[in-house]
Tab-separated table of C-alpha atoms in Angstrom:
chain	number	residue	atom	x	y	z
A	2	UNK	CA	26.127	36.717	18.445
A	3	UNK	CA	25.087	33.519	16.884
A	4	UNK	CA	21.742	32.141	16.904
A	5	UNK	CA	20.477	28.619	16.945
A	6	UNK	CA	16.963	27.708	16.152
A	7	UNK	CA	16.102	23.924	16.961
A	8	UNK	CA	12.891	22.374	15.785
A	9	UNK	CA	11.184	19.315	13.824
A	10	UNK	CA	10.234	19.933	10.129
A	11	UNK	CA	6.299	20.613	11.271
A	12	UNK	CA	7.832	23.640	13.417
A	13	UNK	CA	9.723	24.991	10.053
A	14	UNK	CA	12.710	26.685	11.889
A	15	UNK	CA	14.290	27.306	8.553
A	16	UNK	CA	10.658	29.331	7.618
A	17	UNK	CA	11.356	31.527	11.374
A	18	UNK	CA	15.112	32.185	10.508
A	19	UNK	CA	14.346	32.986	6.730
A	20	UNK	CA	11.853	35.786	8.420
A	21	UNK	CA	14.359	37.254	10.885
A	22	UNK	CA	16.907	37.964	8.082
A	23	UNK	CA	14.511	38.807	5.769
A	24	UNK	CA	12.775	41.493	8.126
A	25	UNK	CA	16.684	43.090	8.992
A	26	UNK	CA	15.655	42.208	12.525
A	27	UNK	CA	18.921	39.529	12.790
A	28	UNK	CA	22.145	40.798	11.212
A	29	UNK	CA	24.751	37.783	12.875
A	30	UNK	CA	24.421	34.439	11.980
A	31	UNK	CA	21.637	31.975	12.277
A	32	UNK	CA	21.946	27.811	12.637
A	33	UNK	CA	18.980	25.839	11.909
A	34	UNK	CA	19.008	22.317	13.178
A	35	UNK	CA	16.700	19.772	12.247
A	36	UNK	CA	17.702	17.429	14.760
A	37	UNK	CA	19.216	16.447	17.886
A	38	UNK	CA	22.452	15.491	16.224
A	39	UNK	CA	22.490	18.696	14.433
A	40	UNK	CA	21.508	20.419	17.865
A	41	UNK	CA	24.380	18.545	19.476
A	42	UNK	CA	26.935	19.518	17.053
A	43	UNK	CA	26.071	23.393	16.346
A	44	UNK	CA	25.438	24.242	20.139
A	45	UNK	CA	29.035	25.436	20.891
A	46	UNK	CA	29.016	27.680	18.073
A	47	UNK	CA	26.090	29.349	19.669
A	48	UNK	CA	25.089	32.045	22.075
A	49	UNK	CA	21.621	31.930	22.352
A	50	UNK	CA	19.045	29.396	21.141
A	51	UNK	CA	15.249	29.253	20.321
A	52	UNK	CA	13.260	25.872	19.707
A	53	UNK	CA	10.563	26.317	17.634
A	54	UNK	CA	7.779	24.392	18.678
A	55	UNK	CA	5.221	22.855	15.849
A	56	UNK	CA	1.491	24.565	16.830
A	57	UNK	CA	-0.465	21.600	15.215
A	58	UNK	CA	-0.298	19.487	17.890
A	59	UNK	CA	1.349	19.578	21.450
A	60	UNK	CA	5.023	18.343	21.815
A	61	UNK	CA	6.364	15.152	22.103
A	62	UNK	CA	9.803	12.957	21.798
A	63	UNK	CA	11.541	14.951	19.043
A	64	UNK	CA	11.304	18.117	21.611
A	65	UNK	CA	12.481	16.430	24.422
A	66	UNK	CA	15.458	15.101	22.732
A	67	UNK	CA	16.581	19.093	21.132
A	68	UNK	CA	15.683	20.847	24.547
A	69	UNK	CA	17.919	17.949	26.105
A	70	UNK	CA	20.717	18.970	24.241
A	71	UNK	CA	20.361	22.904	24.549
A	72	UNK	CA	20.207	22.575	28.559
A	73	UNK	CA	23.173	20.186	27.781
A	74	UNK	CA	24.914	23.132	26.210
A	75	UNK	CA	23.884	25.727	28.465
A	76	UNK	CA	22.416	28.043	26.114
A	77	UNK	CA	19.421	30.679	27.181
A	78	UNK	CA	16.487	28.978	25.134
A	79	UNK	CA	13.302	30.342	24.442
A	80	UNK	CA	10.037	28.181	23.519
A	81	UNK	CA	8.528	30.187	20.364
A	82	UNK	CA	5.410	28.267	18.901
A	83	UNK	CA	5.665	28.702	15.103
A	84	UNK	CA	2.923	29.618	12.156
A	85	UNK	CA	0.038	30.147	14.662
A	86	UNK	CA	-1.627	32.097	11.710
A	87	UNK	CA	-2.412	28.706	10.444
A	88	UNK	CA	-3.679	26.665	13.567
A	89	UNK	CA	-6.366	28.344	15.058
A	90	UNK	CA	-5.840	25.875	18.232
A	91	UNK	CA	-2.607	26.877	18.889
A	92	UNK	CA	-3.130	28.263	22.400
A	93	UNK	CA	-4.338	24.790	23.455
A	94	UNK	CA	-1.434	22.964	21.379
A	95	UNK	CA	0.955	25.490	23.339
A	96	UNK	CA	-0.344	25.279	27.069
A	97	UNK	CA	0.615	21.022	26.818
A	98	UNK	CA	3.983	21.456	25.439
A	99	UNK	CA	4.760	23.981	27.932
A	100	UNK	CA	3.781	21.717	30.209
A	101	UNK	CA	5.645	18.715	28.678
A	102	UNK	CA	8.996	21.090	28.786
A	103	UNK	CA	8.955	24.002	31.101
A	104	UNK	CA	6.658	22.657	33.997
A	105	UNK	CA	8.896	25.000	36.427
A	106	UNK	CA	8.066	27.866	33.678
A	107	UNK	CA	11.245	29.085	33.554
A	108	UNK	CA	12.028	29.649	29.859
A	109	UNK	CA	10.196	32.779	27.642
A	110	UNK	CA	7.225	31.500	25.096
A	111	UNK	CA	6.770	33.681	22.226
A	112	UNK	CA	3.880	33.124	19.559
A	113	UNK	CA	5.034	33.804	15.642
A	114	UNK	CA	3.934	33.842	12.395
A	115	UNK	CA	7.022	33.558	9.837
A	116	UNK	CA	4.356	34.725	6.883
A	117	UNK	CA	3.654	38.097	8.850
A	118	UNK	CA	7.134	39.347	9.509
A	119	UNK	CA	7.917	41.019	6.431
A	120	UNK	CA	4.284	42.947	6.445
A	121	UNK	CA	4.215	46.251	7.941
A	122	UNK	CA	1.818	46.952	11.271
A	123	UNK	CA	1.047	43.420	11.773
A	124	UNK	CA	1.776	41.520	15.003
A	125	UNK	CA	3.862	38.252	13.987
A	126	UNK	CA	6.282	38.025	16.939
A	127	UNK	CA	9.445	37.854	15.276
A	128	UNK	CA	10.320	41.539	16.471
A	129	UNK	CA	9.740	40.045	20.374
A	130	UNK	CA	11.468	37.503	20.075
A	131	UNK	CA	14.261	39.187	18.431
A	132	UNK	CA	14.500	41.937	20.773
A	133	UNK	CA	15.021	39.111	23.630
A	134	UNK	CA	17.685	37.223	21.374
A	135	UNK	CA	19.512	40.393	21.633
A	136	UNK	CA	18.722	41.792	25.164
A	137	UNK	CA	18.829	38.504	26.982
A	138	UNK	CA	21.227	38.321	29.994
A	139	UNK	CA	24.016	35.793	30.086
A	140	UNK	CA	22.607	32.237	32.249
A	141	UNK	CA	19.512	33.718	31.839
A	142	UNK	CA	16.868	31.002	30.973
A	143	UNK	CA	18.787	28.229	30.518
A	144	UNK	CA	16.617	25.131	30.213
A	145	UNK	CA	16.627	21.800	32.377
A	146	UNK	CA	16.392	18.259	30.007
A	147	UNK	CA	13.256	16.814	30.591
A	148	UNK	CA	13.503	14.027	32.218
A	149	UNK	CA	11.870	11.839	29.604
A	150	UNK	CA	14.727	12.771	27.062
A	151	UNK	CA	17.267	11.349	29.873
A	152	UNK	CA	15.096	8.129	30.483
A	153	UNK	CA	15.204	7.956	26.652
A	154	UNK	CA	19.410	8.369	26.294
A	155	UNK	CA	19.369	6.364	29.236
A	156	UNK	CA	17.604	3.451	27.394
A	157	UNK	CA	19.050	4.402	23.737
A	158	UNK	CA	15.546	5.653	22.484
A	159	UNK	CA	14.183	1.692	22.600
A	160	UNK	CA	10.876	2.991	24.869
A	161	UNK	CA	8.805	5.600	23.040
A	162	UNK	CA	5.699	7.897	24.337
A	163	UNK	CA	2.384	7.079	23.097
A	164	UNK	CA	0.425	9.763	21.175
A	165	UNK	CA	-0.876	12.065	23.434
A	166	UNK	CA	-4.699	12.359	24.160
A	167	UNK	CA	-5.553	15.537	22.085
A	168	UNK	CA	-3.253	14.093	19.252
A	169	UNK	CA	-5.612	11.326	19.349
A	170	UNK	CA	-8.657	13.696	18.704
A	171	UNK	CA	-7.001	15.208	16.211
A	172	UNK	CA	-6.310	12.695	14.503
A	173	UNK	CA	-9.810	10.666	15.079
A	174	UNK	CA	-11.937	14.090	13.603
A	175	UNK	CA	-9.569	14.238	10.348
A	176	UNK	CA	-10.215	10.806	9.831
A	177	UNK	CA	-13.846	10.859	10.130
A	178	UNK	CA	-14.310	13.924	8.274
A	179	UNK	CA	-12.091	12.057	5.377
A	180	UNK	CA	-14.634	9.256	5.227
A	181	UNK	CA	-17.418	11.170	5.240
A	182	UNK	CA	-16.130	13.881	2.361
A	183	UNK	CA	-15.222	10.857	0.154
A	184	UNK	CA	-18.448	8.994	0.576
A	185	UNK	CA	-20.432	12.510	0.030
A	186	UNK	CA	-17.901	13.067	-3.365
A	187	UNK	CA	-18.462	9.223	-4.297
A	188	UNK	CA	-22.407	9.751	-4.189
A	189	UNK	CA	-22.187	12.837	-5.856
A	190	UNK	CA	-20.294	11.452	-8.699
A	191	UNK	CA	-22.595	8.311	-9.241
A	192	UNK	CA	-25.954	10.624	-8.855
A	193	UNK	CA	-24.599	12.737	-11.649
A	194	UNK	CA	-23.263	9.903	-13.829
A	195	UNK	CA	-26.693	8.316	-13.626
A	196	UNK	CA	-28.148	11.429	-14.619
A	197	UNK	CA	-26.325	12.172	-17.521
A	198	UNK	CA	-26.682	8.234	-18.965
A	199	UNK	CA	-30.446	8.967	-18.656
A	200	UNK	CA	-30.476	12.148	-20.670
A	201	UNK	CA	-27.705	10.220	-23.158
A	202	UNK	CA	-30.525	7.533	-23.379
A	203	UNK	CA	-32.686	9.777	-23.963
A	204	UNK	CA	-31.867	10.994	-27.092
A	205	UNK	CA	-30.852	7.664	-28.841
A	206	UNK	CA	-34.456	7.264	-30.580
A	207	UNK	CA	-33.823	10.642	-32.563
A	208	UNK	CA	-30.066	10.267	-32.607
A	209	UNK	CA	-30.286	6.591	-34.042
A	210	UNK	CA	-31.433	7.274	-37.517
A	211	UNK	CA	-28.235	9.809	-37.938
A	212	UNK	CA	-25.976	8.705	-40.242
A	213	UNK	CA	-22.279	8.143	-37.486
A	214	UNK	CA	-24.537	7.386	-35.115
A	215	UNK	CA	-22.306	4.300	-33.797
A	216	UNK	CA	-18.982	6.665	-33.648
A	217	UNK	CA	-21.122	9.285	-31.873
A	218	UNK	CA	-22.108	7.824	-29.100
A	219	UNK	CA	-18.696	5.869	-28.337
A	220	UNK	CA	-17.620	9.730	-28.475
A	221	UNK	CA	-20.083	11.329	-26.507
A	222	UNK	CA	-19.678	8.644	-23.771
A	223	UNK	CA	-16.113	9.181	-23.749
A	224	UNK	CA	-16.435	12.787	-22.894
A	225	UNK	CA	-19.009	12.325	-20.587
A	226	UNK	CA	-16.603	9.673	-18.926
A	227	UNK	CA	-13.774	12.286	-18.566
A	228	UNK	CA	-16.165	14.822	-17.175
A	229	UNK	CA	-17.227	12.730	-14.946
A	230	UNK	CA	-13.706	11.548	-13.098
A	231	UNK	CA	-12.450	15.075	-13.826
A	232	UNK	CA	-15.180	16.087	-11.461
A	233	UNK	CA	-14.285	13.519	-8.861
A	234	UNK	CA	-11.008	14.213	-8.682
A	235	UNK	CA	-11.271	17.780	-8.177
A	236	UNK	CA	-13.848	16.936	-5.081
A	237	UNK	CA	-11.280	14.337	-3.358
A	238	UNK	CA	-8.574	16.722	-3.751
A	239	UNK	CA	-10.406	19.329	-1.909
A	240	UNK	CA	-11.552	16.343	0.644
A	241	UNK	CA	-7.818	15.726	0.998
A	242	UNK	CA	-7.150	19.516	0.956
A	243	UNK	CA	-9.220	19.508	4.340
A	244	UNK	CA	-8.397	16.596	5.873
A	245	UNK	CA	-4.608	17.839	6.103
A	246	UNK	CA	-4.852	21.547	6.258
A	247	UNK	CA	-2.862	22.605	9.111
A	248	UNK	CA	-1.295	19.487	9.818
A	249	UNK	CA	2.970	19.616	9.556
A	250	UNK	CA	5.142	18.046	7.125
A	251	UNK	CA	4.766	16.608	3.498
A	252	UNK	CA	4.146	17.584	0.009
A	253	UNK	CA	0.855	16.662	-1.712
A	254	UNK	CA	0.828	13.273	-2.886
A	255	UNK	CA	0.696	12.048	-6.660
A	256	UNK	CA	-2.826	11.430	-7.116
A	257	UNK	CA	-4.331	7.554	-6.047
A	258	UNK	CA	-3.242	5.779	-9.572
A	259	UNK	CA	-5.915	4.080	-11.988
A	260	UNK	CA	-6.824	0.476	-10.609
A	261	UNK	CA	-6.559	-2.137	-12.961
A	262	UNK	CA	-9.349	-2.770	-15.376
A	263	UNK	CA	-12.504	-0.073	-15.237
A	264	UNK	CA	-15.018	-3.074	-15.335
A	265	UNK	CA	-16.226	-2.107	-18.877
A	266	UNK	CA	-17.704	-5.055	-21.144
A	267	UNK	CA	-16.802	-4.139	-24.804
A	268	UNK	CA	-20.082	-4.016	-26.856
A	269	UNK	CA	-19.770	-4.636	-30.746
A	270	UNK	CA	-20.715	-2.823	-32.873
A	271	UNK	CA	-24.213	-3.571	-34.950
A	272	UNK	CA	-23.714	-5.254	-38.325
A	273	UNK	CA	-26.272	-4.446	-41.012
A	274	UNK	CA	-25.853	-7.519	-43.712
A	275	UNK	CA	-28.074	-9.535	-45.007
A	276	UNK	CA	-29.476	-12.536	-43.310
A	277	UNK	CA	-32.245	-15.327	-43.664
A	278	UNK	CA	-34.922	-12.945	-42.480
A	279	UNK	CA	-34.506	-10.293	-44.632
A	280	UNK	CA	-34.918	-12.783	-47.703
A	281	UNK	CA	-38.108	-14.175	-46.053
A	282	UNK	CA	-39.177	-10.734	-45.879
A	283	UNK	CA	-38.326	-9.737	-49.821
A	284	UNK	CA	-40.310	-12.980	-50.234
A	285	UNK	CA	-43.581	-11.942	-48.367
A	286	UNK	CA	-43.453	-8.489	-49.346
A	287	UNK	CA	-43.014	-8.838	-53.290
A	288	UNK	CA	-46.309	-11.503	-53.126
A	289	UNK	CA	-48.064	-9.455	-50.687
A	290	UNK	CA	-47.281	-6.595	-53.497
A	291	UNK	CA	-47.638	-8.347	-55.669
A	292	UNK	CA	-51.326	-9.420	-55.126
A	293	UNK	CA	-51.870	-5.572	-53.833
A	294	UNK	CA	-51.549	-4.767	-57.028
A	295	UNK	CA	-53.503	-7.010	-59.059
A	296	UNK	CA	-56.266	-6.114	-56.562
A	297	UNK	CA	-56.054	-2.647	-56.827
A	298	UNK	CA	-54.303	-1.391	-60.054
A	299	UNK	CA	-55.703	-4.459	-62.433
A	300	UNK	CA	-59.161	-3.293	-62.431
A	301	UNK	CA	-58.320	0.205	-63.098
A	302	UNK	CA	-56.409	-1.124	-66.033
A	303	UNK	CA	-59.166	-3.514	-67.310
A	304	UNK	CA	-61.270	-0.834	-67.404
A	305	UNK	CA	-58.920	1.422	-69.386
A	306	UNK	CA	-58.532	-1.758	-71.990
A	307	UNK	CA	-55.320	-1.759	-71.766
A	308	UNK	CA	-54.313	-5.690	-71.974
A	309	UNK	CA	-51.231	-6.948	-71.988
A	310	UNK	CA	-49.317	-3.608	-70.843
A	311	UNK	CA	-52.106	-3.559	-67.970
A	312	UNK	CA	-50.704	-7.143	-67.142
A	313	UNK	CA	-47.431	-5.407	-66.905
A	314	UNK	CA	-48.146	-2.435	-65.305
A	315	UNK	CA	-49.697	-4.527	-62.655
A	316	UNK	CA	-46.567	-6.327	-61.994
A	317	UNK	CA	-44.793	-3.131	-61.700
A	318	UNK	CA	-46.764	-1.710	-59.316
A	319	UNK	CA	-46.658	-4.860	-56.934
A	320	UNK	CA	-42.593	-5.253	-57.159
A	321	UNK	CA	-42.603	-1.585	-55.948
A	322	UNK	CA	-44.982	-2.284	-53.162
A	323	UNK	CA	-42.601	-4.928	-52.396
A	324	UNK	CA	-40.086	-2.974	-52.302
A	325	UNK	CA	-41.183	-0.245	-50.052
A	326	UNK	CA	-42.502	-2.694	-47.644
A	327	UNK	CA	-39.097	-4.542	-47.510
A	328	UNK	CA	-37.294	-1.045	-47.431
A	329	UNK	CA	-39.821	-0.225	-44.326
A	330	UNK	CA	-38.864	-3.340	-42.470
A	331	UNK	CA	-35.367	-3.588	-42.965
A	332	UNK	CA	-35.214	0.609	-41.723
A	333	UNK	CA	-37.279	-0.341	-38.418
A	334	UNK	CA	-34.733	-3.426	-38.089
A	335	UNK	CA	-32.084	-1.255	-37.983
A	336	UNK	CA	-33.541	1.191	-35.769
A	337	UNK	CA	-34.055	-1.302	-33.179
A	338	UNK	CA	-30.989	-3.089	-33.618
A	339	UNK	CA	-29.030	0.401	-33.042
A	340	UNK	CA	-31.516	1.129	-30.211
A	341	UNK	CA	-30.766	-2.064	-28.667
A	342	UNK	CA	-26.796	-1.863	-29.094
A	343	UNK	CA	-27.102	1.821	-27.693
A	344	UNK	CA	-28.792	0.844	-24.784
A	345	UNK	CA	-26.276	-1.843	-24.000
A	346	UNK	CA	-23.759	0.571	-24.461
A	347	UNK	CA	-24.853	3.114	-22.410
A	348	UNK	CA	-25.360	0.182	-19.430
A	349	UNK	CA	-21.899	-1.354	-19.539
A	350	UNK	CA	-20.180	2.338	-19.924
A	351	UNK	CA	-22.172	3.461	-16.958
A	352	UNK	CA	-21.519	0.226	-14.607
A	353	UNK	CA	-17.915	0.770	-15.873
A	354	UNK	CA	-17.768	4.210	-14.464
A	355	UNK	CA	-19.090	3.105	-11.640
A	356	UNK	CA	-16.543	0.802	-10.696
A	357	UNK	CA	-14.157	3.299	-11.300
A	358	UNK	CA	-15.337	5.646	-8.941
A	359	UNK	CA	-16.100	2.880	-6.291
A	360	UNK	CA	-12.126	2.328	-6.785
A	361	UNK	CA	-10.609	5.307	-7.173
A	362	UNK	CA	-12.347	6.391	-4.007
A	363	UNK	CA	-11.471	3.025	-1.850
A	364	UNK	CA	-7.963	3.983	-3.327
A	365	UNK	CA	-8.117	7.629	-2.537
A	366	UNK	CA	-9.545	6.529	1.153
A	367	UNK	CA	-6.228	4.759	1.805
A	368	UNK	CA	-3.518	7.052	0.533
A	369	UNK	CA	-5.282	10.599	2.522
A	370	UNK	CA	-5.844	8.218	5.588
A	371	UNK	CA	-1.828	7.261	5.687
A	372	UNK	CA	-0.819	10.287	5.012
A	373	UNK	CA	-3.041	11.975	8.174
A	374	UNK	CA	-1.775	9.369	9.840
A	375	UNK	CA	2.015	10.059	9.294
A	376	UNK	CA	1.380	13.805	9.911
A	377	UNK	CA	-0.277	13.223	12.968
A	378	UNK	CA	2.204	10.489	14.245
A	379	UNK	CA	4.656	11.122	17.433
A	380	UNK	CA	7.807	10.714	15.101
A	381	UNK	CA	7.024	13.845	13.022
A	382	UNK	CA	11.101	14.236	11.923
């Protein structure tokens, strides 16, 4: 007794006959086909069919067109909604396609769960509807085509349905709870980038007078850059993880690629040389020193009688004055100049980031809104 289970990819029928062999609850052969063609060619072959219906959504052309060509073969068919341990609206999703294919209620509707046939006590439906595969009568619900399937033959498939309403819904909440997860992850990601620049900024005044200060903060920015987007990306793929739960069909996506550019202005680095103010500094400082000393060590000396080597000693004492005072200015110099090119750093790295979130989220907004789309489009084969 050979047994033919029709359905779209969303419906997995190759999941529900996987879980009748695997259970020992089908010992004959199986047929999976994917398609009408396949339904078409594999029908004679059979004795008894099943179309597995996809519980995310209620049925549409792709049903029409298999149950078309099982009532074409005259095989008993029975309507068997598929993973309904992962659509909590299946009932709903159910109730339309039966009324899209069986309005005369004719044919047997079974509810299963491919994932719960192998575990022990729990109610999947794969026993039920086995137990009918086997026990059915002969001309014993055998299906009429629906009559859009024969308008569509009719017409070669040029006129297709439209969506139905609660597809629609669907597909209008996913989409609005996409946008608003990746705006909420977008503003999450900018409020903590801005918060860890600040504490970054922070800590340049003690940080500057390090020695590697200007390869430590490239570093530390660098980190705190991969943090960041590390961050991000984990919270769109759980925005995208929501969006599509349930929904039939496809494998996750590569990730939304880098955009081009990350709208970072590259900052030199300081340069410490000398320049004209430094020697107008030396300059000041050695006579301001200079006359320091005179003033305040000469007299001392005079008194002491020491002459000529007081004359000298003077002079000493003022180029060191110089000195420090030149050594003093150039050090606050370079603290500010460090301060400054930190500062500048920190901006353009942050604005930088910035853009690449703003991107990678406009990015990330286009790819998870096609791909709810396609999953939630009539053609779902």
């Amino acid at each position: 007794m050979t047994l033919l289970i029709a359905g779209t990819a969303g419906a997995d029928p190759a999941g529900l006959a996987a879980a009748l062999a695997a259970a020992g609850l089908w010992e004959e052969e199986i047929l999976v086909a994917g398609s009408p063609a396949d339904a078409a060619s594999q029908a004679a072959r059979a004795r008894t069919a099943v179309l597995a219906i996809d519980s995310s959504m209620p049925a549409c052309e792709e049903e029409d067109l298999l149950l078309a060509e099982l009532a074409a073969a005259g095989l008993p068919t029975a309507l068997v909604a598929c993973r309904v341990d992962a659509f909590p609206a299946w009932p709903k999703a159910l109730a339309e396609t039966r009324r899209r294919l069986d309005p005369q209620r004719g044919l047997p509707v079974f509810a299963t769960s491919a994932a719960l046939a192998s575990a022990s006590g729990s109610a999947s439906g794969v026993p039920e509807l086995a137990r009918w595969c086997r026990d059915r009568a002969d001309g014993e619900a055998v299906p009429r085509a629906p009559a859009r399937a024969e308008n569509g033959q009719a017409e070669s498939g040029q006129r297709a349905q439209p969506p139905s309403e609660s597809v629609a819904l669907i597909r209008a909440d996913r989409l609005a709870g996409l946008r608003a997860g990746i705006v909420a992850s977008r503003a999450e990601a900018i409020e903590s980038l801005r918060a860890a620049t600040s504490d970054v900024h922070r800590c340049v005044p003690d940080a500057s007078a390090a020695p590697g200060f200007t390869d430590w903060l490239p570093s530390l920015l660098d980190a705190l850059e991969h943090r960041v987007m590390d961050h991000f990306a984990q919270r769109l793929d759980q925005v995208r993880a929501a969006a599509v739960g349930g929904l039939a069909g496809g494998s996750s996506p590569p990730s939304p690629p880098e955009p081009f550019g990350n709208g970072t202005r590259v900052v030199p680095r300081p340069q410490g040389g000398r320049r004209t103010e430094d020697v107008m500094v030396l300059l000041l400082g050695a006579s301001m020193g200079f006359g320091i000393g005179r003033m305040v060590i000469a007299p001392t000396l005079q008194w002491a009688g020491l002459g000529i080597a007081g004359t000298v000693l003077t002079l000493l004492g003022g180029v060191a004055l110089a000195a420090w005072v030149v050594s003093v200015r150039r050090a606050s110099a370079d603290r500010a100049r460090l301060e400054r090119w930190a500062a500048e750093v920190i901006a353009s790295r942050r604005l930088g980031m910035e853009h690449r979130i703003g991107t990678r989220a406009g990015a990330a907004e286009a790819q998870f809104t096609r791909e709810v789309w396609n999953r939630t489009r009539p053609a779902r084969v």
